[in-house]
């Protein structure tokens, strides 16, 4: 067995063969037809998936008359990712990514048919959701591993930024526009029918991906009897590789805290709107719209920023910004009270405080402060995911890309599962604002860890005379 690399070798090693040379596609990344098809398939499939979450929450609440089953539904979405993400990554490294993408989209279309047929039986909805999420564990690493195989290194940050922007946009399209509109127009059967068409369209789009765009597949022999041993060996190989690469370890930690932050917001925003702002929970989409605005601005500026600053530094700065935004959001009541004492309330009255502005929400100092905090939250959050994901794409050896991404999903979804189990009770006991404030040190710790890793890389570079 070769000796482990020294600190200098780990810190200054050139990027491994995670991103092989690709044909240059000048101009916007969407001029790359292969990437365009993959991106379009992501837009369709993610919009359908987010619409499915909304539709199932509505259906299960109506069928059971209890909101606690909504938590069980989220658990049904998250649990397969904890169990299957690593084995899925191992399999994806052995299978052609194009084939995996086609089959997983076709399987999800078939599961949508089952939703259509069994929508009145609640246990069936949970069982189908478990299957649906399990299939998704194979789709996600295959999709993500395909990005660096389709675009060149110069376009990788733009490609990841576009995927992150599409992920955010698909949540709005699926949960705010598509699902409510179809449910109101034709009920759940119309939505599930549209879902079947959407996933079949996504399967057709990825079927048009160019053949042979992937790196060489893992060709180790595989048998059913040796499956557990094979997964264990492969995971051990990936963990050893990550352990000797501080930048990969840092990127995985950054993506884990980023994903758990998104889950935290998804769980707490309705409570925040109701308990802190004292307005109807269905106004959350309007009050927190500035978060999306900030995210779009951040993702648009991200390629320009990463041309001037190292990607790892951009992520670290983004995390520090998220910490400040979390503290500000947790303190909106104090900030609003201070502004009202300074006369801001009179200004609001002068422009029509009592007139409804967003659905049923009135324009108040507290709502305005919350909206103002949303812009930097979205902006700084946008600086985290795409650059950290790009680091993983660049540093993951091509033959290990699926396992790298499976490890990433396992860490992120395990953290999300812990939050799912703990946040509801913590919010009941301590309040939403306190939970947000307590999460800020977690993000701060990862940001400081990033500075430590980068400082170590800087010292080694100076020692080498770089």
Coordinates of C-alpha atoms in Angstrom, one line a residue:
X1 CA 0.0 0.0 0.0
X2 CA 1.5 3.4 -1.0
X3 CA 2.3 5.8 1.9
X4 CA -0.3 8.4 2.8
X5 CA 0.4 11.8 1.2
X6 CA 2.1 14.5 3.3
X7 CA 0.3 17.7 4.3
X8 CA 2.1 19.6 1.6
X9 CA 1.1 17.0 -1.1
X10 CA -2.6 17.1 0.1
X11 CA -2.8 20.9 0.2
X12 CA -1.0 21.6 -3.1
X13 CA -1.8 18.5 -5.2
X14 CA -3.2 19.4 -8.6
X15 CA -6.8 18.6 -9.2
X16 CA -7.5 15.0 -9.8
X17 CA -9.1 13.7 -13.0
X18 CA -12.6 14.6 -11.8
X19 CA -13.2 17.0 -14.7
X20 CA -11.7 15.6 -17.9
X21 CA -11.0 18.0 -20.8
X22 CA -14.2 18.8 -22.6
X23 CA -14.9 20.5 -26.0
X24 CA -15.1 24.2 -25.5
X25 CA -18.6 25.7 -25.8
X26 CA -18.1 29.5 -26.0
X27 CA -20.6 31.8 -24.5
X28 CA -23.4 30.9 -22.1
X29 CA -23.4 27.3 -20.8
X30 CA -26.9 26.7 -22.2
X31 CA -25.4 26.7 -25.7
X32 CA -24.0 23.3 -24.8
X33 CA -26.8 21.1 -26.1
X34 CA -26.1 18.2 -23.9
X35 CA -26.1 20.3 -20.8
X36 CA -29.2 22.1 -22.0
X37 CA -31.1 18.8 -22.2
X38 CA -29.9 17.8 -18.7
X39 CA -30.9 21.1 -17.3
X40 CA -34.3 21.0 -18.9
X41 CA -34.9 17.5 -17.5
X42 CA -33.9 18.8 -14.0
X43 CA -36.3 21.7 -14.3
X44 CA -39.2 19.4 -15.2
X45 CA -38.4 16.7 -12.7
X46 CA -37.7 19.0 -9.8
X47 CA -40.9 21.1 -10.4
X48 CA -42.9 17.8 -10.4
X49 CA -41.2 16.6 -7.2
X50 CA -41.9 19.9 -5.4
X51 CA -45.4 20.0 -6.6
X52 CA -45.8 16.4 -5.4
X53 CA -44.7 17.3 -1.9
X54 CA -47.4 20.1 -1.7
X55 CA -50.1 17.9 -3.2
X56 CA -49.4 15.0 -0.8
X57 CA -49.4 17.3 2.2
X58 CA -52.8 18.6 1.1
X59 CA -54.2 15.2 0.4
X60 CA -52.9 13.5 3.6
X61 CA -54.1 16.4 5.8
X62 CA -57.6 16.2 4.1
X63 CA -57.7 12.4 4.4
X64 CA -56.6 12.2 8.1
X65 CA -57.6 15.5 9.5
X66 CA -54.3 15.7 11.4
X67 CA -51.1 17.7 10.6
X68 CA -48.8 15.2 12.4
X69 CA -49.0 13.0 9.3
X70 CA -47.3 15.7 7.4
X71 CA -44.2 15.1 9.4
X72 CA -44.4 11.4 8.6
X73 CA -44.6 12.3 4.9
X74 CA -41.4 14.4 5.1
X75 CA -39.8 11.5 6.9
X76 CA -40.9 9.2 4.0
X77 CA -39.1 11.6 1.6
X78 CA -35.9 11.9 3.7
X79 CA -35.4 8.4 5.2
X80 CA -34.5 6.6 1.9
X81 CA -31.7 9.1 1.3
X82 CA -30.1 8.1 4.6
X83 CA -30.4 4.4 3.8
X84 CA -29.7 4.3 0.1
X85 CA -27.5 7.3 -0.9
X86 CA -24.2 5.4 -0.4
X87 CA -25.2 2.2 -2.1
X88 CA -26.8 4.2 -4.9
X89 CA -23.5 6.1 -5.4
X90 CA -21.6 2.8 -5.6
X91 CA -24.0 1.5 -8.3
X92 CA -24.0 4.8 -10.3
X93 CA -20.2 4.5 -10.6
X94 CA -20.8 1.1 -12.3
X95 CA -23.7 2.1 -14.6
X96 CA -24.0 4.4 -17.5
X97 CA -25.3 7.7 -16.2
X98 CA -27.5 8.3 -19.2
X99 CA -29.2 4.9 -18.6
X100 CA -29.7 5.6 -14.9
X101 CA -31.3 9.0 -15.7
X102 CA -33.7 7.5 -18.3
X103 CA -34.7 4.5 -16.1
X104 CA -35.2 6.6 -12.9
X105 CA -37.4 9.2 -14.7
X106 CA -39.5 6.4 -16.3
X107 CA -39.9 4.6 -12.9
X108 CA -41.1 7.9 -11.3
X109 CA -43.6 8.3 -14.1
X110 CA -44.9 4.8 -13.2
X111 CA -45.1 5.6 -9.5
X112 CA -47.1 8.7 -10.5
X113 CA -49.6 6.4 -12.1
X114 CA -49.9 4.5 -8.8
X115 CA -50.5 7.8 -7.0
X116 CA -53.3 8.4 -9.5
X117 CA -54.9 5.0 -8.8
X118 CA -54.4 4.8 -5.0
X119 CA -54.8 8.5 -3.9
X120 CA -57.6 7.7 -1.5
X121 CA -55.6 5.1 0.5
X122 CA -53.3 6.9 2.9
X123 CA -50.9 4.0 3.7
X124 CA -50.4 3.5 0.0
X125 CA -49.4 7.2 -0.3
X126 CA -46.7 6.7 2.3
X127 CA -45.5 3.4 0.7
X128 CA -45.3 4.9 -2.8
X129 CA -43.5 8.0 -1.4
X130 CA -40.9 5.7 0.1
X131 CA -40.4 4.0 -3.3
X132 CA -40.4 7.4 -5.1
X133 CA -37.7 8.8 -2.8
X134 CA -35.6 5.6 -3.1
X135 CA -35.6 5.9 -6.9
X136 CA -34.5 9.5 -6.5
X137 CA -31.4 8.4 -4.6
X138 CA -30.1 6.9 -7.9
X139 CA -31.2 9.8 -10.0
X140 CA -29.5 12.6 -8.0
X141 CA -25.9 11.3 -8.1
X142 CA -26.2 10.3 -11.7
X143 CA -27.5 13.8 -12.6
X144 CA -24.8 15.6 -10.6
X145 CA -22.0 13.4 -11.8
X146 CA -23.1 14.1 -15.4
X147 CA -22.6 17.9 -15.1
X148 CA -18.7 17.9 -15.1
X149 CA -18.8 15.2 -17.9
X150 CA -20.8 17.5 -20.1
X151 CA -19.2 20.9 -19.6
X152 CA -15.6 22.1 -19.4
X153 CA -13.9 23.3 -16.3
X154 CA -14.3 27.0 -17.3
X155 CA -18.1 26.6 -17.4
X156 CA -18.5 24.4 -14.3
X157 CA -19.2 27.2 -11.8
X158 CA -21.8 28.7 -14.2
X159 CA -23.4 25.2 -14.7
X160 CA -23.7 24.6 -10.9
X161 CA -25.0 28.1 -10.3
X162 CA -27.7 27.6 -13.0
X163 CA -28.6 24.2 -11.4
X164 CA -28.9 25.9 -8.0
X165 CA -31.0 28.7 -9.4
X166 CA -33.3 26.1 -11.1
X167 CA -33.6 24.2 -7.9
X168 CA -34.8 27.3 -6.1
X169 CA -37.1 28.3 -9.0
X170 CA -38.6 24.8 -9.2
X171 CA -39.6 25.0 -5.6
X172 CA -41.6 28.1 -6.4
X173 CA -43.0 26.7 -9.6
X174 CA -44.0 23.4 -8.1
X175 CA -45.3 24.4 -4.7
X176 CA -46.6 27.9 -5.3
X177 CA -47.9 27.8 -8.9
X178 CA -48.2 24.4 -10.5
X179 CA -49.6 22.2 -7.7
X180 CA -52.1 24.8 -6.3
X181 CA -53.4 25.7 -9.8
X182 CA -53.9 22.1 -10.9
X183 CA -55.5 21.0 -7.6
X184 CA -57.9 23.9 -7.8
X185 CA -58.6 23.2 -11.5
X186 CA -59.0 19.5 -11.6
X187 CA -58.0 18.0 -8.2
X188 CA -55.2 15.6 -7.4
X189 CA -55.9 13.4 -10.5
X190 CA -55.0 16.3 -12.8
X191 CA -51.8 16.9 -10.9
X192 CA -50.8 13.3 -11.0
X193 CA -51.6 13.1 -14.7
X194 CA -49.4 16.1 -15.3
X195 CA -46.7 14.5 -13.2
X196 CA -46.7 11.4 -15.4
X197 CA -46.3 13.6 -18.5
X198 CA -43.5 15.6 -16.8
X199 CA -41.4 12.6 -15.9
X200 CA -41.9 11.0 -19.3
X201 CA -40.7 14.3 -20.9
X202 CA -37.7 14.3 -18.6
X203 CA -36.9 10.7 -19.6
X204 CA -37.1 11.7 -23.3
X205 CA -34.8 14.7 -22.7
X206 CA -32.0 12.7 -21.0
X207 CA -32.4 10.0 -23.7
X208 CA -31.0 12.6 -26.1
X209 CA -27.9 13.1 -24.1
X210 CA -24.8 12.3 -26.2
X211 CA -23.5 8.8 -26.0
X212 CA -20.0 8.2 -24.6
X213 CA -19.8 11.5 -22.7
X214 CA -18.9 9.7 -19.4
X215 CA -15.5 8.7 -18.1
X216 CA -14.6 5.1 -17.8
X217 CA -16.9 3.1 -15.5
X218 CA -15.8 1.1 -12.5
X219 CA -15.4 -2.4 -13.8
X220 CA -14.9 -4.4 -10.6
X221 CA -16.9 -7.7 -10.6
X222 CA -20.2 -7.5 -8.7
X223 CA -22.3 -10.3 -7.3
X224 CA -25.4 -10.4 -5.0
X225 CA -23.6 -12.4 -2.4
X226 CA -20.7 -9.9 -2.2
X227 CA -22.9 -6.8 -2.4
X228 CA -22.3 -5.7 1.2
X229 CA -18.6 -6.3 1.0
X230 CA -18.4 -4.5 -2.2
X231 CA -20.3 -1.4 -0.8
X232 CA -18.1 -1.5 2.3
X233 CA -14.9 -1.6 0.2
X234 CA -16.0 1.1 -2.1
X235 CA -17.1 3.4 0.6
X236 CA -13.9 2.9 2.5
X237 CA -12.0 3.8 -0.7
X238 CA -13.9 7.0 -1.0
X239 CA -13.6 7.9 2.7
X240 CA -9.8 7.4 2.5
X241 CA -9.6 9.7 -0.5
X242 CA -11.7 12.4 1.1
X243 CA -9.7 12.1 4.4
X244 CA -6.5 12.9 2.5
X245 CA -8.0 15.9 0.7
X246 CA -8.8 18.8 3.1
X247 CA -10.6 20.8 0.4
X248 CA -13.0 17.9 -0.3
X249 CA -13.6 17.5 3.4
X250 CA -14.3 21.2 3.7
X251 CA -16.7 21.3 0.8
X252 CA -18.6 18.3 2.2
X253 CA -19.0 20.1 5.5
X254 CA -20.1 23.3 3.8
X255 CA -22.7 21.5 1.7
X256 CA -24.0 19.6 4.7
X257 CA -24.6 22.7 6.7
X258 CA -26.1 24.4 3.7
X259 CA -28.6 21.6 3.1
X260 CA -29.6 21.4 6.7
X261 CA -30.1 25.2 6.7
X262 CA -32.6 24.8 3.8
X263 CA -34.4 22.1 5.8
X264 CA -34.5 24.3 8.9
X265 CA -36.1 27.1 6.9
X266 CA -38.6 24.8 5.4
X267 CA -39.7 23.6 8.8
X268 CA -39.6 27.0 10.6
X269 CA -40.9 29.5 8.1
X270 CA -44.6 28.8 8.6
X271 CA -44.2 28.9 12.4
X272 CA -42.1 32.1 12.1
X273 CA -44.8 33.8 10.1
X274 CA -47.5 32.8 12.5
X275 CA -45.8 33.1 15.8
X276 CA -43.4 36.0 15.3
X277 CA -45.1 38.1 12.6
X278 CA -48.6 37.2 13.8
X279 CA -50.0 36.9 10.3
X280 CA -51.5 33.9 8.4
X281 CA -49.0 31.2 7.4
X282 CA -50.1 31.3 3.7
X283 CA -48.5 34.8 3.5
X284 CA -45.0 33.2 4.0
X285 CA -44.5 33.1 0.2
X286 CA -44.9 36.9 0.0
X287 CA -43.0 37.8 3.1
X288 CA -40.0 35.7 2.2
X289 CA -40.0 36.5 -1.5
X290 CA -36.9 38.7 -0.9
X291 CA -35.0 35.6 0.0
X292 CA -35.5 34.4 -3.6
X293 CA -34.6 37.8 -4.9
X294 CA -31.3 37.8 -3.0
X295 CA -30.6 34.2 -4.2
X296 CA -31.1 35.1 -7.8
X297 CA -28.9 38.2 -7.4
X298 CA -26.2 36.1 -5.7
X299 CA -26.3 33.3 -8.4
X300 CA -26.2 35.9 -11.2
X301 CA -23.1 37.5 -9.7
X302 CA -21.4 34.2 -8.7
X303 CA -19.4 33.6 -11.9
X304 CA -18.1 37.2 -11.7
X305 CA -17.2 36.8 -8.0
X306 CA -15.4 33.4 -8.4
X307 CA -13.3 34.8 -11.2
X308 CA -11.8 37.2 -8.6
X309 CA -11.8 35.2 -5.4
X310 CA -11.0 31.5 -4.8
X311 CA -14.1 29.4 -4.6
X312 CA -13.4 28.1 -1.1
X313 CA -13.1 31.7 0.1
X314 CA -16.4 32.7 -1.5
X315 CA -18.2 29.8 0.3
X316 CA -16.6 30.9 3.6
X317 CA -17.6 34.5 3.1
X318 CA -21.1 33.3 2.2
X319 CA -21.3 31.3 5.5
X320 CA -20.3 34.3 7.6
X321 CA -22.9 36.3 5.8
X322 CA -25.5 33.6 6.6
X323 CA -24.6 33.8 10.3
X324 CA -25.2 37.5 10.3
X325 CA -28.5 37.1 8.5
X326 CA -29.6 34.4 10.9
X327 CA -28.9 36.6 13.9
X328 CA -30.7 39.5 12.3
X329 CA -33.7 37.3 11.4
X330 CA -33.9 36.0 15.0
X331 CA -33.8 39.6 16.2
X332 CA -36.4 41.1 14.0
X333 CA -38.7 41.8 17.0
X334 CA -36.0 43.8 18.8
X335 CA -35.0 45.6 15.6
X336 CA -38.6 46.5 14.7
X337 CA -39.3 47.7 18.3
X338 CA -36.2 50.0 18.1
X339 CA -37.3 51.3 14.7
X340 CA -40.8 52.0 15.9
X341 CA -39.4 54.0 18.8
X342 CA -37.4 55.9 16.4
X343 CA -40.5 56.9 14.4
X344 CA -40.6 54.3 11.7
X345 CA -44.2 53.4 12.6
X346 CA -45.4 56.9 11.8
X347 CA -43.8 56.6 8.4
X348 CA -45.6 53.3 7.7
X349 CA -48.8 54.9 8.8
X350 CA -48.3 57.7 6.4
X351 CA -48.0 55.3 3.4
X352 CA -51.1 53.3 4.5
X353 CA -50.2 50.8 7.2
X354 CA -53.7 49.4 7.5
X355 CA -54.1 48.6 3.8
X356 CA -53.4 44.9 3.0
X357 CA -50.3 44.5 0.9
X358 CA -49.5 40.8 0.6
X359 CA -52.7 38.7 0.6
X360 CA -53.9 39.4 4.1
X361 CA -50.6 40.7 5.5
X362 CA -50.5 44.3 6.5
X363 CA -47.4 46.3 5.8
X364 CA -45.8 46.7 9.3
X365 CA -42.4 47.6 10.6
X366 CA -41.9 43.9 11.7
X367 CA -42.9 42.6 8.3
X368 CA -40.6 45.1 6.5
X369 CA -37.6 44.2 8.7
X370 CA -38.2 40.5 8.0
X371 CA -38.3 41.2 4.3
X372 CA -35.1 43.3 4.5
X373 CA -33.3 40.4 6.3
X374 CA -34.4 38.0 3.6
X375 CA -32.4 39.7 0.8
X376 CA -28.9 39.2 2.4
X377 CA -30.0 35.7 3.6
X378 CA -30.7 34.6 0.0
X379 CA -27.7 36.4 -1.4
X380 CA -25.2 34.9 1.0
X381 CA -26.8 31.4 0.9
X382 CA -26.4 31.5 -2.9
X383 CA -22.6 31.9 -2.4
X384 CA -22.4 28.6 -0.6
X385 CA -23.9 25.7 -2.6
X386 CA -22.7 26.2 -6.2
X387 CA -19.0 26.9 -5.4
X388 CA -18.8 24.1 -2.8
X389 CA -20.5 21.7 -5.3
X390 CA -18.0 22.8 -8.0
X391 CA -15.1 21.9 -5.6
X392 CA -16.5 18.4 -5.2
X393 CA -16.9 18.1 -9.0
X394 CA -13.4 19.2 -9.6
X395 CA -11.7 17.2 -6.9
X396 CA -13.7 13.9 -7.1
X397 CA -11.8 11.4 -9.3
X398 CA -14.1 10.6 -12.3
X399 CA -14.4 6.9 -11.4
X400 CA -15.5 7.9 -7.8
X401 CA -17.9 10.7 -8.6
X402 CA -21.1 8.8 -7.8
X403 CA -19.7 7.6 -4.5
X404 CA -18.5 11.1 -3.6
X405 CA -22.0 12.5 -4.3
X406 CA -23.6 9.6 -2.4
X407 CA -21.5 10.5 0.6
X408 CA -22.5 14.1 0.3
X409 CA -26.2 13.2 0.2
X410 CA -25.8 10.9 3.2
X411 CA -24.2 13.6 5.3
X412 CA -26.7 16.3 4.2
X413 CA -29.8 14.1 4.6
X414 CA -28.7 12.7 8.0
X415 CA -28.3 16.2 9.3
X416 CA -31.7 17.1 7.8
X417 CA -33.3 14.0 9.5
X418 CA -31.9 15.0 12.9
X419 CA -33.3 18.5 12.4
X420 CA -36.7 17.1 11.4
X421 CA -36.8 15.1 14.6
X422 CA -35.5 17.9 16.9
X423 CA -36.7 21.2 15.5
X424 CA -40.4 20.9 16.1
X425 CA -40.0 20.1 19.8
X426 CA -37.3 22.8 20.2
X427 CA -39.5 25.4 18.5
X428 CA -42.4 24.5 20.8
X429 CA -40.2 24.8 24.0
X430 CA -37.9 27.7 23.1
X431 CA -39.6 29.6 20.3
X432 CA -38.7 29.9 16.6
X433 CA -36.4 32.9 17.0
X434 CA -34.3 31.1 19.7
X435 CA -33.9 28.0 17.4
X436 CA -32.7 30.3 14.6
X437 CA -30.2 32.0 16.9
X438 CA -28.9 28.6 18.3
X439 CA -28.2 27.4 14.7
X440 CA -26.0 30.4 13.9
X441 CA -23.0 29.0 15.9
X442 CA -23.2 25.8 13.9
X443 CA -22.8 27.7 10.6
X444 CA -20.1 29.9 12.2
X445 CA -18.1 26.8 13.2
X446 CA -18.1 25.6 9.6
X447 CA -17.1 29.1 8.4
X448 CA -14.2 29.2 10.8
X449 CA -13.2 25.7 9.8
X450 CA -13.0 27.0 6.2
X451 CA -10.7 29.8 7.3
X452 CA -8.5 27.2 9.0
X453 CA -8.2 25.0 6.0
X454 CA -7.5 27.9 3.7
X455 CA -4.9 29.3 6.1
X456 CA -3.2 25.9 6.0
X457 CA -3.2 25.8 2.3
X458 CA -1.7 29.3 2.2
X459 CA 1.1 28.4 4.6
X460 CA 2.0 25.4 2.5
X461 CA 1.9 27.5 -0.7
X462 CA 4.2 30.1 0.9
X463 CA 6.6 27.3 2.0
X464 CA 6.7 26.1 -1.6
X465 CA 7.5 29.6 -2.9
X466 CA 4.2 29.9 -4.7

